[in-house]
N, C-alpha and C. Protein backbone atom coordinates (compact mmCIF):
# COMPACT_ATOMS: atom_id res chain seq x y z
N GLU A 1 -23.97 0.78 223.93
CA GLU A 1 -22.63 0.65 223.42
C GLU A 1 -22.61 -0.22 222.21
N ARG A 2 -23.37 -1.30 222.14
CA ARG A 2 -23.32 -2.22 221.06
C ARG A 2 -24.27 -1.99 219.94
N SER A 3 -25.06 -0.95 220.06
CA SER A 3 -26.08 -0.68 219.06
C SER A 3 -25.48 -0.12 217.78
N GLU A 4 -26.21 -0.31 216.69
CA GLU A 4 -25.76 0.20 215.35
C GLU A 4 -26.73 1.38 214.97
N LEU A 5 -26.20 2.26 214.25
CA LEU A 5 -26.96 3.39 213.66
C LEU A 5 -27.26 2.97 212.20
N ILE A 6 -28.50 2.71 211.91
CA ILE A 6 -28.92 2.29 210.57
C ILE A 6 -29.79 3.37 209.95
N ALA A 7 -29.39 3.73 208.67
CA ALA A 7 -30.13 4.81 207.98
C ALA A 7 -30.73 4.21 206.64
N CYS A 8 -31.91 4.69 206.34
CA CYS A 8 -32.55 4.26 205.11
C CYS A 8 -31.85 4.86 203.92
N ASN A 9 -31.25 6.04 204.08
CA ASN A 9 -30.47 6.67 203.04
C ASN A 9 -29.79 7.88 203.63
N LYS A 10 -28.96 8.49 202.82
CA LYS A 10 -28.25 9.73 203.23
C LYS A 10 -28.53 10.85 202.21
N GLY A 11 -29.68 10.75 201.53
CA GLY A 11 -30.01 11.74 200.57
C GLY A 11 -30.14 13.13 201.23
N ARG A 12 -29.81 14.13 200.48
CA ARG A 12 -29.86 15.51 200.96
C ARG A 12 -31.31 16.07 200.88
N TYR A 13 -31.93 15.90 199.73
CA TYR A 13 -33.30 16.49 199.58
C TYR A 13 -34.09 15.70 198.55
N PHE A 14 -35.38 15.95 198.52
CA PHE A 14 -36.27 15.37 197.54
C PHE A 14 -37.22 16.45 197.06
N GLY A 15 -37.80 16.24 195.88
CA GLY A 15 -38.73 17.20 195.30
C GLY A 15 -40.13 16.98 195.77
N ARG A 16 -40.74 18.08 196.14
CA ARG A 16 -42.21 18.05 196.50
C ARG A 16 -42.91 19.02 195.58
N ASN A 17 -44.22 19.09 195.62
CA ASN A 17 -44.99 20.00 194.82
C ASN A 17 -44.63 21.46 195.09
N ASP A 18 -44.27 21.74 196.39
CA ASP A 18 -43.93 23.11 196.81
C ASP A 18 -42.44 23.42 196.79
N GLY A 19 -41.64 22.51 196.21
CA GLY A 19 -40.17 22.73 196.17
C GLY A 19 -39.39 21.58 196.79
N LEU A 20 -38.16 21.90 197.10
CA LEU A 20 -37.33 20.82 197.70
C LEU A 20 -37.54 20.75 199.23
N SER A 21 -37.33 19.53 199.78
CA SER A 21 -37.48 19.30 201.19
C SER A 21 -36.31 18.37 201.65
N LEU A 22 -35.88 18.54 202.88
CA LEU A 22 -34.83 17.71 203.39
C LEU A 22 -35.18 16.25 203.44
N MET A 23 -34.23 15.41 203.05
CA MET A 23 -34.33 13.95 203.18
C MET A 23 -33.68 13.55 204.48
N ALA A 24 -33.35 12.28 204.61
CA ALA A 24 -32.77 11.73 205.81
C ALA A 24 -31.30 12.18 206.05
N GLY A 25 -30.58 12.42 204.99
CA GLY A 25 -29.13 12.72 205.10
C GLY A 25 -28.74 13.73 206.13
N PRO A 26 -29.28 14.90 206.16
CA PRO A 26 -28.87 15.88 207.16
C PRO A 26 -29.11 15.40 208.57
N PHE A 27 -30.18 14.62 208.82
CA PHE A 27 -30.48 14.13 210.12
C PHE A 27 -29.60 12.99 210.46
N VAL A 28 -29.22 12.13 209.52
CA VAL A 28 -28.29 11.04 209.76
C VAL A 28 -26.90 11.63 210.07
N ALA A 29 -26.53 12.73 209.39
CA ALA A 29 -25.22 13.29 209.66
C ALA A 29 -25.23 13.89 211.10
N ALA A 30 -26.28 14.43 211.53
CA ALA A 30 -26.37 14.94 212.92
C ALA A 30 -26.26 13.82 213.95
N LEU A 31 -27.01 12.73 213.68
CA LEU A 31 -26.89 11.58 214.54
C LEU A 31 -25.49 10.96 214.57
N GLU A 32 -24.86 10.85 213.39
CA GLU A 32 -23.51 10.40 213.39
C GLU A 32 -22.57 11.23 214.23
N PHE A 33 -22.70 12.54 214.11
CA PHE A 33 -21.91 13.49 214.89
C PHE A 33 -22.18 13.32 216.35
N ALA A 34 -23.44 13.28 216.69
CA ALA A 34 -23.82 13.19 218.15
C ALA A 34 -23.40 11.83 218.79
N THR A 35 -23.39 10.76 218.02
CA THR A 35 -23.14 9.42 218.57
C THR A 35 -21.66 9.02 218.39
N GLY A 36 -21.03 9.69 217.47
CA GLY A 36 -19.61 9.28 217.11
C GLY A 36 -19.58 7.98 216.32
N ARG A 37 -20.72 7.54 215.74
CA ARG A 37 -20.81 6.35 214.97
C ARG A 37 -21.11 6.68 213.52
N GLN A 38 -20.58 5.79 212.62
CA GLN A 38 -20.87 5.87 211.24
C GLN A 38 -22.14 5.05 210.95
N ALA A 39 -23.13 5.63 210.28
CA ALA A 39 -24.36 4.95 209.99
C ALA A 39 -24.12 3.87 208.91
N ILE A 40 -24.86 2.76 209.04
CA ILE A 40 -24.97 1.78 208.00
C ILE A 40 -26.15 2.17 207.16
N VAL A 41 -25.83 2.42 205.88
CA VAL A 41 -26.91 2.88 204.95
C VAL A 41 -27.42 1.65 204.19
N VAL A 42 -28.77 1.41 204.27
CA VAL A 42 -29.35 0.30 203.61
C VAL A 42 -30.07 0.68 202.31
N GLY A 43 -30.18 1.94 202.01
CA GLY A 43 -30.81 2.35 200.83
C GLY A 43 -29.79 2.95 199.85
N LYS A 44 -30.27 3.58 198.80
CA LYS A 44 -29.33 4.23 197.82
C LYS A 44 -28.49 5.26 198.58
N PRO A 45 -27.19 5.34 198.30
CA PRO A 45 -26.51 4.65 197.21
C PRO A 45 -25.65 3.45 197.66
N SER A 46 -26.10 2.73 198.64
CA SER A 46 -25.30 1.57 199.13
C SER A 46 -25.26 0.44 198.10
N ARG A 47 -24.17 -0.23 198.11
CA ARG A 47 -23.99 -1.42 197.20
C ARG A 47 -25.07 -2.43 197.50
N ALA A 48 -25.39 -2.66 198.78
CA ALA A 48 -26.39 -3.64 199.14
C ALA A 48 -27.75 -3.33 198.51
N PHE A 49 -28.10 -2.07 198.49
CA PHE A 49 -29.38 -1.65 197.90
C PHE A 49 -29.50 -2.12 196.41
N PHE A 50 -28.44 -1.80 195.68
CA PHE A 50 -28.45 -2.13 194.26
C PHE A 50 -28.39 -3.68 193.99
N GLU A 51 -27.62 -4.36 194.85
CA GLU A 51 -27.57 -5.84 194.75
C GLU A 51 -28.90 -6.42 195.07
N GLU A 52 -29.59 -5.94 196.08
CA GLU A 52 -30.92 -6.52 196.46
C GLU A 52 -31.92 -6.23 195.37
N ALA A 53 -31.83 -5.08 194.72
CA ALA A 53 -32.75 -4.74 193.63
C ALA A 53 -32.54 -5.71 192.49
N LEU A 54 -31.29 -6.01 192.13
CA LEU A 54 -31.00 -6.98 191.10
C LEU A 54 -31.52 -8.35 191.44
N LEU A 55 -31.31 -8.80 192.67
CA LEU A 55 -31.80 -10.07 193.11
C LEU A 55 -33.30 -10.15 193.07
N ASP A 56 -34.04 -9.02 193.42
CA ASP A 56 -35.47 -8.98 193.33
C ASP A 56 -35.93 -9.08 191.87
N VAL A 57 -35.26 -8.46 190.97
CA VAL A 57 -35.62 -8.57 189.55
C VAL A 57 -35.46 -9.96 189.05
N VAL A 58 -34.34 -10.63 189.43
CA VAL A 58 -34.10 -11.97 188.98
C VAL A 58 -35.14 -12.89 189.64
N ALA A 59 -35.41 -12.73 190.87
CA ALA A 59 -36.38 -13.63 191.60
C ALA A 59 -37.82 -13.40 190.96
N GLY A 60 -38.07 -12.25 190.50
CA GLY A 60 -39.42 -11.94 189.87
C GLY A 60 -39.50 -12.29 188.44
N SER A 61 -38.45 -12.95 187.92
CA SER A 61 -38.46 -13.27 186.45
C SER A 61 -39.37 -14.41 186.09
N GLY A 62 -39.99 -15.05 187.09
CA GLY A 62 -40.97 -16.08 186.84
C GLY A 62 -40.47 -17.46 186.71
N SER A 63 -39.16 -17.63 186.92
CA SER A 63 -38.59 -19.01 186.78
C SER A 63 -39.07 -19.94 187.86
N GLY A 64 -39.35 -19.40 189.06
CA GLY A 64 -39.82 -20.19 190.15
C GLY A 64 -38.73 -21.06 190.84
N ALA A 65 -37.57 -21.13 190.26
CA ALA A 65 -36.45 -21.93 190.80
C ALA A 65 -35.45 -21.06 191.43
N ALA A 66 -34.72 -21.59 192.43
CA ALA A 66 -33.55 -20.85 193.00
C ALA A 66 -32.57 -20.59 191.88
N VAL A 67 -32.07 -19.33 191.86
CA VAL A 67 -31.19 -18.93 190.75
C VAL A 67 -29.85 -18.49 191.41
N ASP A 68 -28.77 -19.01 190.84
CA ASP A 68 -27.40 -18.56 191.21
C ASP A 68 -27.10 -17.34 190.39
N VAL A 69 -26.99 -16.16 191.08
CA VAL A 69 -26.86 -14.90 190.34
C VAL A 69 -25.38 -14.40 190.44
N ASP A 70 -24.84 -14.07 189.31
CA ASP A 70 -23.56 -13.38 189.22
C ASP A 70 -23.86 -11.92 189.44
N VAL A 71 -23.80 -11.43 190.67
CA VAL A 71 -24.25 -10.08 191.05
C VAL A 71 -23.39 -9.04 190.28
N GLU A 72 -22.06 -9.24 190.28
CA GLU A 72 -21.22 -8.27 189.56
C GLU A 72 -21.58 -8.20 188.12
N GLY A 73 -21.70 -9.34 187.44
CA GLY A 73 -22.02 -9.35 186.06
C GLY A 73 -23.42 -8.83 185.79
N GLY A 74 -24.34 -9.16 186.72
CA GLY A 74 -25.71 -8.65 186.56
C GLY A 74 -25.77 -7.19 186.71
N LEU A 75 -25.11 -6.62 187.67
CA LEU A 75 -25.12 -5.15 187.86
C LEU A 75 -24.58 -4.46 186.59
N SER A 76 -23.53 -5.01 186.02
CA SER A 76 -22.92 -4.39 184.84
C SER A 76 -23.89 -4.37 183.64
N ARG A 77 -24.90 -5.19 183.66
CA ARG A 77 -25.91 -5.25 182.57
C ARG A 77 -27.13 -4.39 182.87
N CYS A 78 -27.17 -3.69 184.04
CA CYS A 78 -28.29 -2.89 184.45
C CYS A 78 -28.07 -1.41 184.21
N VAL A 79 -29.15 -0.68 183.99
CA VAL A 79 -29.04 0.79 183.82
C VAL A 79 -29.97 1.44 184.89
N MET A 80 -29.48 2.37 185.61
CA MET A 80 -30.28 3.10 186.59
C MET A 80 -30.72 4.38 185.83
N ILE A 81 -31.97 4.70 185.89
CA ILE A 81 -32.49 5.91 185.40
C ILE A 81 -33.04 6.74 186.59
N GLY A 82 -32.44 7.87 186.87
CA GLY A 82 -32.79 8.57 188.02
C GLY A 82 -32.64 10.09 187.93
N ASP A 83 -33.28 10.80 188.87
CA ASP A 83 -33.19 12.26 188.92
C ASP A 83 -32.26 12.81 189.95
N ASP A 84 -31.57 11.95 190.65
CA ASP A 84 -30.59 12.34 191.69
C ASP A 84 -29.21 11.99 191.20
N ALA A 85 -28.40 13.02 190.95
CA ALA A 85 -27.05 12.81 190.36
C ALA A 85 -26.18 11.98 191.33
N VAL A 86 -26.35 12.16 192.61
CA VAL A 86 -25.47 11.48 193.58
C VAL A 86 -26.00 10.13 193.98
N ASP A 87 -27.19 10.06 194.55
CA ASP A 87 -27.70 8.81 195.09
C ASP A 87 -28.16 7.79 193.98
N ASP A 88 -28.75 8.29 192.94
CA ASP A 88 -29.23 7.45 191.87
C ASP A 88 -28.12 7.14 190.89
N VAL A 89 -27.61 8.15 190.25
CA VAL A 89 -26.71 8.02 189.09
C VAL A 89 -25.32 7.61 189.53
N GLN A 90 -24.66 8.43 190.37
CA GLN A 90 -23.29 8.06 190.78
C GLN A 90 -23.29 6.84 191.62
N GLY A 91 -24.26 6.67 192.49
CA GLY A 91 -24.39 5.48 193.28
C GLY A 91 -24.44 4.21 192.43
N ALA A 92 -25.20 4.24 191.36
CA ALA A 92 -25.31 3.11 190.48
C ALA A 92 -23.97 2.92 189.72
N MET A 93 -23.40 3.95 189.24
CA MET A 93 -22.13 3.77 188.55
C MET A 93 -20.99 3.25 189.51
N ASP A 94 -21.06 3.65 190.73
CA ASP A 94 -20.05 3.18 191.74
C ASP A 94 -20.05 1.67 191.93
N VAL A 95 -21.23 1.04 191.66
CA VAL A 95 -21.31 -0.43 191.84
C VAL A 95 -21.24 -1.18 190.50
N GLY A 96 -20.90 -0.40 189.40
CA GLY A 96 -20.68 -1.03 188.13
C GLY A 96 -21.85 -0.97 187.15
N MET A 97 -22.87 -0.27 187.54
CA MET A 97 -24.03 -0.14 186.64
C MET A 97 -23.81 1.01 185.66
N LYS A 98 -24.59 1.07 184.66
CA LYS A 98 -24.65 2.24 183.76
C LYS A 98 -25.72 3.12 184.35
N ALA A 99 -25.77 4.40 183.95
CA ALA A 99 -26.82 5.28 184.51
C ALA A 99 -27.15 6.41 183.62
N ILE A 100 -28.40 6.85 183.65
CA ILE A 100 -28.89 8.01 182.89
C ILE A 100 -29.52 8.95 183.90
N LEU A 101 -29.17 10.21 183.79
CA LEU A 101 -29.74 11.26 184.65
C LEU A 101 -30.90 11.92 183.88
N VAL A 102 -32.11 11.99 184.51
CA VAL A 102 -33.24 12.60 183.91
C VAL A 102 -33.48 13.98 184.57
N ARG A 103 -33.84 14.91 183.77
CA ARG A 103 -34.12 16.28 184.19
C ARG A 103 -35.57 16.41 184.69
N THR A 104 -35.94 15.61 185.67
CA THR A 104 -37.30 15.68 186.25
C THR A 104 -37.14 15.69 187.74
N GLY A 105 -38.25 15.81 188.47
CA GLY A 105 -38.22 15.70 189.92
C GLY A 105 -37.24 16.59 190.60
N LYS A 106 -36.31 16.03 191.31
CA LYS A 106 -35.32 16.84 192.07
C LYS A 106 -34.15 17.35 191.28
N TYR A 107 -34.07 16.94 189.99
CA TYR A 107 -32.94 17.50 189.17
C TYR A 107 -32.98 19.02 189.16
N ARG A 108 -31.75 19.56 189.21
CA ARG A 108 -31.52 20.99 189.11
C ARG A 108 -30.45 21.24 188.07
N GLU A 109 -30.59 22.31 187.30
CA GLU A 109 -29.61 22.62 186.24
C GLU A 109 -28.16 22.51 186.74
N GLY A 110 -27.39 21.74 186.04
CA GLY A 110 -25.98 21.55 186.40
C GLY A 110 -25.69 20.36 187.31
N ASP A 111 -26.72 19.65 187.71
CA ASP A 111 -26.52 18.50 188.63
C ASP A 111 -25.58 17.46 188.00
N GLU A 112 -25.51 17.34 186.73
CA GLU A 112 -24.64 16.36 186.14
C GLU A 112 -23.20 16.58 186.50
N ALA A 113 -22.84 17.85 186.81
CA ALA A 113 -21.47 18.15 187.26
C ALA A 113 -21.13 17.53 188.64
N ARG A 114 -22.20 17.11 189.38
CA ARG A 114 -21.94 16.46 190.66
C ARG A 114 -21.51 15.00 190.57
N CYS A 115 -21.62 14.48 189.35
CA CYS A 115 -21.20 13.09 189.15
C CYS A 115 -19.65 13.07 188.91
N ARG A 116 -19.01 12.15 189.60
CA ARG A 116 -17.57 11.95 189.39
C ARG A 116 -17.28 11.32 188.03
N THR A 117 -18.27 10.48 187.57
CA THR A 117 -18.19 9.77 186.32
C THR A 117 -19.39 10.28 185.45
N PRO A 118 -19.14 10.63 184.18
CA PRO A 118 -20.26 11.05 183.36
C PRO A 118 -21.24 9.90 183.15
N PRO A 119 -22.51 10.21 183.28
CA PRO A 119 -23.55 9.18 182.96
C PRO A 119 -23.60 8.94 181.48
N LEU A 120 -24.32 7.86 181.11
CA LEU A 120 -24.48 7.55 179.69
C LEU A 120 -25.13 8.74 178.96
N ALA A 121 -26.07 9.39 179.61
CA ALA A 121 -26.78 10.49 179.01
C ALA A 121 -27.49 11.27 180.08
N VAL A 122 -27.83 12.53 179.72
CA VAL A 122 -28.66 13.41 180.51
C VAL A 122 -29.81 13.77 179.63
N VAL A 123 -31.03 13.38 180.03
CA VAL A 123 -32.18 13.51 179.11
C VAL A 123 -33.34 14.14 179.86
N ASP A 124 -34.39 14.53 179.10
CA ASP A 124 -35.47 15.25 179.69
C ASP A 124 -36.43 14.45 180.57
N ASP A 125 -36.61 13.15 180.27
CA ASP A 125 -37.54 12.34 181.03
C ASP A 125 -37.29 10.88 180.82
N VAL A 126 -38.07 10.03 181.44
CA VAL A 126 -37.86 8.58 181.37
C VAL A 126 -38.09 8.03 179.91
N ALA A 127 -39.07 8.61 179.22
CA ALA A 127 -39.30 8.23 177.81
C ALA A 127 -38.10 8.49 176.95
N ALA A 128 -37.50 9.64 177.20
CA ALA A 128 -36.22 9.96 176.42
C ALA A 128 -35.08 9.02 176.85
N ALA A 129 -35.04 8.59 178.07
CA ALA A 129 -34.05 7.66 178.54
C ALA A 129 -34.18 6.28 177.80
N VAL A 130 -35.47 5.81 177.72
CA VAL A 130 -35.71 4.58 177.04
C VAL A 130 -35.39 4.71 175.52
N ALA A 131 -35.71 5.88 174.94
CA ALA A 131 -35.40 6.10 173.52
C ALA A 131 -33.91 6.10 173.32
N PHE A 132 -33.14 6.71 174.22
CA PHE A 132 -31.71 6.69 174.18
C PHE A 132 -31.17 5.24 174.23
N LEU A 133 -31.63 4.46 175.17
CA LEU A 133 -31.23 3.12 175.31
C LEU A 133 -31.46 2.27 174.08
N ARG A 134 -32.57 2.51 173.47
CA ARG A 134 -32.96 1.82 172.20
C ARG A 134 -32.02 2.24 171.10
N SER A 135 -31.79 3.52 170.98
CA SER A 135 -30.91 4.09 169.92
C SER A 135 -29.54 3.55 170.05
N GLU A 136 -29.08 3.27 171.26
CA GLU A 136 -27.72 2.77 171.52
C GLU A 136 -27.65 1.24 171.42
N GLY A 137 -28.84 0.56 171.21
CA GLY A 137 -28.86 -0.90 171.17
C GLY A 137 -28.69 -1.49 172.47
N LEU A 138 -29.03 -0.79 173.57
CA LEU A 138 -28.86 -1.34 174.93
C LEU A 138 -30.12 -2.01 175.47
N VAL A 139 -31.23 -1.84 174.77
CA VAL A 139 -32.50 -2.50 175.20
C VAL A 139 -33.36 -2.69 173.95
N GLY A 140 -34.09 -3.80 173.95
CA GLY A 140 -34.98 -4.07 172.83
C GLY A 140 -36.35 -3.55 173.12
N HIS A 141 -37.28 -3.90 172.33
CA HIS A 141 -38.71 -3.45 172.55
C HIS A 141 -39.23 -4.10 173.75
N VAL A 142 -39.92 -3.30 174.61
CA VAL A 142 -40.50 -3.81 175.87
C VAL A 142 -42.02 -3.74 175.69
N GLY A 143 -42.68 -4.80 176.05
CA GLY A 143 -44.17 -4.74 176.06
C GLY A 143 -44.71 -5.38 174.79
N GLY A 144 -46.03 -5.20 174.62
CA GLY A 144 -46.69 -5.89 173.46
C GLY A 144 -46.64 -5.09 172.27
């Protein structure tokens, strides 16, 4: 009675070498129906996932000191680059991030129409996403 249903994500499918395959989402939906409980999602597109990713980036910045992070402000300065219009792109935009949809992996023609909010761009690959960010002045040179 007191147990919780916890899901890593509610994604519909992912890309494999031989095509698309079901992710956890369809199975989570079946368990929700069978148990009458709503799953707690700890992966994309949950707010907690994106907040933890931001905190991991800040913690890994090398300062070594405890950092007080403005999560809302931090998220608004982040850009998600992903191939899943719903879990990657719309999920990121729902928590205040910017997002770019790449036409790789699980992307299928027309996926951008699945976003309630238009992403910053729809590009062919991650390199094109970085080039777009540079052209818009949203990121400087990275690396040596």
